């Protein structure tokens, strides 16, 4: 009862005084708000491009469609102020906590699931980011639910749903494009050990994961989504020059280790 009370209290506080804490837009929130308002009112991004796939704000990472279009619908209903954009994040985060509960319960018990959600609810990084109008936190929401459907059964519909949700996670935030592919081999092994192997279900999962990601792969290969990566990568020529290193293998290994 005490744990559930803390979870519910944190859930209420997640939506409390979103217009005052923090005051005003963060720069990432402001660019996102402008983007979704343009989309909701005119069907364009801030650069007058009609219904784009990604929304380039000309700094950082382009806003993903899996965030921008739902956020535009949300703000069209509830308004275009900072607190409403933050409320969309808080709502999404709450849905993610529910997914985390069901995911944990698959492997352990109700009590363990409640403890897990409690920790996730009061975790400083989790609580703070759940009150800011960022797109990045949605990758955890999609990942939790994707893992839940993948692990729930070998039914085709569960595996297809898992593939679609993990594809949404890949779109949501660039780091997921590294950790989800790295996670998949271990996920396959765990699933085969728990439930056996179904060729039909696995084919459905792979297709539902890969097909929606074709535009994402194309834009990554073309470099359209790589601006931020190129700026912060340890292979960036400007960065290597600034620390008097080259792109040679020994230098890159040394820079990687130092970082």
Short mmCIF file of N, CA and C in Angstrom, two decimals, residues 125-190:
data_model
loop_
_atom_site.label_atom_id
_atom_site.label_comp_id
_atom_site.label_asym_id
_atom_site.label_seq_id
_atom_site.Cartn_x
_atom_site.Cartn_y
_atom_site.Cartn_z
N UNK A 125 16.54 10.95 -12.71
CA UNK A 125 16.58 11.25 -14.15
C UNK A 125 15.22 10.99 -14.78
N UNK A 126 14.56 9.94 -14.34
CA UNK A 126 13.27 9.58 -14.92
C UNK A 126 12.21 10.62 -14.59
N UNK A 127 12.12 11.02 -13.33
CA UNK A 127 11.09 11.97 -12.93
C UNK A 127 11.33 13.34 -13.57
N UNK A 128 12.57 13.79 -13.54
CA UNK A 128 12.86 15.11 -14.12
C UNK A 128 12.55 15.18 -15.60
N UNK A 129 13.02 14.19 -16.36
CA UNK A 129 12.80 14.20 -17.81
C UNK A 129 11.34 13.95 -18.18
N UNK A 130 10.57 13.35 -17.26
CA UNK A 130 9.16 13.09 -17.57
C UNK A 130 8.33 14.37 -17.49
N UNK A 131 8.92 15.48 -17.03
CA UNK A 131 8.21 16.75 -16.91
C UNK A 131 8.71 17.78 -17.92
N UNK A 132 9.47 17.36 -18.90
CA UNK A 132 10.02 18.30 -19.89
C UNK A 132 9.56 17.87 -21.27
N UNK A 133 9.28 18.84 -22.14
CA UNK A 133 8.73 18.55 -23.45
C UNK A 133 9.76 18.07 -24.45
N UNK A 134 10.44 16.95 -24.13
CA UNK A 134 11.43 16.37 -25.02
C UNK A 134 10.83 15.16 -25.75
N UNK A 135 11.44 14.85 -26.87
CA UNK A 135 11.04 13.65 -27.60
C UNK A 135 11.83 12.42 -27.16
N UNK A 136 12.99 12.63 -26.54
CA UNK A 136 13.92 11.52 -26.29
C UNK A 136 13.36 10.48 -25.34
N UNK A 137 12.54 10.90 -24.35
CA UNK A 137 12.05 9.94 -23.36
C UNK A 137 11.09 8.92 -23.96
N UNK A 138 10.54 9.20 -25.13
CA UNK A 138 9.56 8.28 -25.71
C UNK A 138 10.22 6.99 -26.20
N UNK A 139 11.51 7.01 -26.39
CA UNK A 139 12.17 5.76 -26.82
C UNK A 139 12.06 4.70 -25.73
N UNK A 140 12.09 5.11 -24.45
CA UNK A 140 11.94 4.14 -23.36
C UNK A 140 10.51 3.60 -23.31
N UNK A 141 9.54 4.45 -23.63
CA UNK A 141 8.13 4.02 -23.64
C UNK A 141 7.94 2.92 -24.69
N UNK A 142 8.40 3.19 -25.91
CA UNK A 142 8.24 2.21 -26.99
C UNK A 142 9.06 0.95 -26.73
N UNK A 143 10.24 1.10 -26.12
CA UNK A 143 11.07 -0.06 -25.85
C UNK A 143 10.42 -0.97 -24.80
N UNK A 144 9.89 -0.38 -23.74
CA UNK A 144 9.23 -1.19 -22.69
C UNK A 144 8.08 -2.00 -23.27
N UNK A 145 7.23 -1.33 -24.04
CA UNK A 145 6.07 -2.04 -24.60
C UNK A 145 6.49 -3.02 -25.69
N UNK A 146 7.53 -2.68 -26.46
CA UNK A 146 8.03 -3.60 -27.47
C UNK A 146 8.56 -4.88 -26.85
N UNK A 147 9.32 -4.73 -25.76
CA UNK A 147 9.84 -5.90 -25.06
C UNK A 147 8.71 -6.72 -24.44
N UNK A 148 7.68 -6.04 -23.96
CA UNK A 148 6.56 -6.76 -23.37
C UNK A 148 5.87 -7.65 -24.40
N UNK A 149 5.52 -7.09 -25.55
CA UNK A 149 4.82 -7.87 -26.56
C UNK A 149 5.72 -8.97 -27.13
N UNK A 150 7.02 -8.67 -27.27
CA UNK A 150 7.94 -9.68 -27.78
C UNK A 150 8.01 -10.87 -26.82
N UNK A 151 8.02 -10.59 -25.52
CA UNK A 151 8.22 -11.63 -24.52
C UNK A 151 6.93 -12.32 -24.10
N UNK A 152 5.79 -11.72 -24.42
CA UNK A 152 4.53 -12.24 -23.90
C UNK A 152 4.18 -13.61 -24.49
N UNK A 153 4.37 -13.76 -25.80
CA UNK A 153 4.02 -15.03 -26.42
C UNK A 153 4.67 -15.15 -27.79
N UNK A 154 4.52 -16.31 -28.41
CA UNK A 154 5.00 -16.53 -29.76
C UNK A 154 3.90 -16.35 -30.79
N UNK A 155 2.80 -15.73 -30.38
CA UNK A 155 1.74 -15.48 -31.34
C UNK A 155 2.20 -14.42 -32.34
N UNK A 156 1.75 -14.59 -33.56
CA UNK A 156 2.18 -13.69 -34.64
C UNK A 156 1.84 -12.24 -34.33
N UNK A 157 0.63 -12.00 -33.80
CA UNK A 157 0.22 -10.61 -33.57
C UNK A 157 1.07 -9.94 -32.49
N UNK A 158 1.50 -10.71 -31.48
CA UNK A 158 2.37 -10.13 -30.46
C UNK A 158 3.74 -9.76 -31.04
N UNK A 159 4.27 -10.64 -31.87
CA UNK A 159 5.59 -10.37 -32.45
C UNK A 159 5.52 -9.20 -33.44
N UNK A 160 4.44 -9.08 -34.19
CA UNK A 160 4.28 -7.94 -35.11
C UNK A 160 4.18 -6.65 -34.32
N UNK A 161 3.39 -6.66 -33.25
CA UNK A 161 3.27 -5.47 -32.41
C UNK A 161 4.63 -5.09 -31.81
N UNK A 162 5.39 -6.10 -31.39
CA UNK A 162 6.72 -5.84 -30.83
C UNK A 162 7.62 -5.19 -31.87
N UNK A 163 7.60 -5.70 -33.11
CA UNK A 163 8.42 -5.13 -34.16
C UNK A 163 8.07 -3.68 -34.45
N UNK A 164 6.78 -3.37 -34.50
CA UNK A 164 6.34 -2.00 -34.77
C UNK A 164 6.75 -1.05 -33.64
N UNK A 165 6.62 -1.51 -32.40
CA UNK A 165 6.97 -0.65 -31.26
C UNK A 165 8.47 -0.42 -31.17
N UNK A 166 9.27 -1.44 -31.44
CA UNK A 166 10.72 -1.25 -31.42
C UNK A 166 11.17 -0.39 -32.60
N UNK A 167 10.47 -0.49 -33.72
CA UNK A 167 10.75 0.42 -34.84
C UNK A 167 10.46 1.86 -34.43
N UNK A 168 9.37 2.06 -33.70
CA UNK A 168 9.05 3.41 -33.20
C UNK A 168 10.14 3.91 -32.27
N UNK A 169 10.69 3.01 -31.44
CA UNK A 169 11.80 3.39 -30.56
C UNK A 169 13.03 3.80 -31.36
N UNK A 170 13.30 3.09 -32.46
CA UNK A 170 14.44 3.44 -33.31
C UNK A 170 14.29 4.83 -33.90
N UNK A 171 13.07 5.19 -34.24
CA UNK A 171 12.81 6.53 -34.77
C UNK A 171 12.93 7.59 -33.68
N UNK A 172 12.62 7.23 -32.44
CA UNK A 172 12.42 8.24 -31.39
C UNK A 172 13.70 8.96 -30.99
N UNK A 173 14.81 8.22 -30.90
CA UNK A 173 16.03 8.83 -30.36
C UNK A 173 17.24 8.08 -30.89
N UNK A 174 18.25 8.78 -31.43
CA UNK A 174 19.37 8.12 -32.12
C UNK A 174 20.08 7.02 -31.34
N UNK A 175 20.34 7.15 -30.01
CA UNK A 175 21.05 6.05 -29.33
C UNK A 175 20.34 4.71 -29.43
N UNK A 176 19.02 4.73 -29.57
CA UNK A 176 18.29 3.46 -29.69
C UNK A 176 18.67 2.71 -30.96
N UNK A 177 19.17 3.44 -31.96
CA UNK A 177 19.58 2.80 -33.21
C UNK A 177 20.86 2.00 -33.03
N UNK A 178 21.49 2.16 -31.89
CA UNK A 178 22.65 1.32 -31.54
C UNK A 178 22.25 0.23 -30.57
N UNK A 179 21.50 0.59 -29.50
CA UNK A 179 21.30 -0.41 -28.45
C UNK A 179 20.24 -1.44 -28.80
N UNK A 180 19.24 -1.09 -29.59
CA UNK A 180 18.22 -2.09 -29.93
C UNK A 180 18.78 -3.18 -30.84
N UNK A 181 19.51 -2.86 -31.93
CA UNK A 181 20.11 -3.93 -32.72
C UNK A 181 21.08 -4.80 -31.90
N UNK A 182 21.83 -4.17 -30.99
CA UNK A 182 22.75 -4.95 -30.15
C UNK A 182 22.01 -5.85 -29.18
N UNK A 183 20.80 -5.45 -28.80
CA UNK A 183 20.00 -6.22 -27.86
C UNK A 183 19.31 -7.41 -28.51
N UNK A 184 19.03 -7.31 -29.80
CA UNK A 184 18.20 -8.32 -30.47
C UNK A 184 18.74 -9.75 -30.39
N UNK A 185 20.03 -10.00 -30.65
CA UNK A 185 20.50 -11.40 -30.57
C UNK A 185 20.25 -12.04 -29.22
N UNK A 186 20.47 -11.28 -28.14
CA UNK A 186 20.24 -11.81 -26.79
C UNK A 186 18.74 -11.99 -26.52
N UNK A 187 17.95 -11.10 -27.11
CA UNK A 187 16.50 -11.20 -26.97
C UNK A 187 15.99 -12.46 -27.65
N UNK A 188 16.53 -12.76 -28.83
CA UNK A 188 16.14 -13.98 -29.55
C UNK A 188 16.50 -15.23 -28.74
N UNK A 189 17.72 -15.23 -28.17
CA UNK A 189 18.15 -16.39 -27.39
C UNK A 189 17.28 -16.59 -26.15
N UNK A 190 16.98 -15.51 -25.46
CA UNK A 190 16.14 -15.59 -24.27
C UNK A 190 14.74 -16.09 -24.63
#
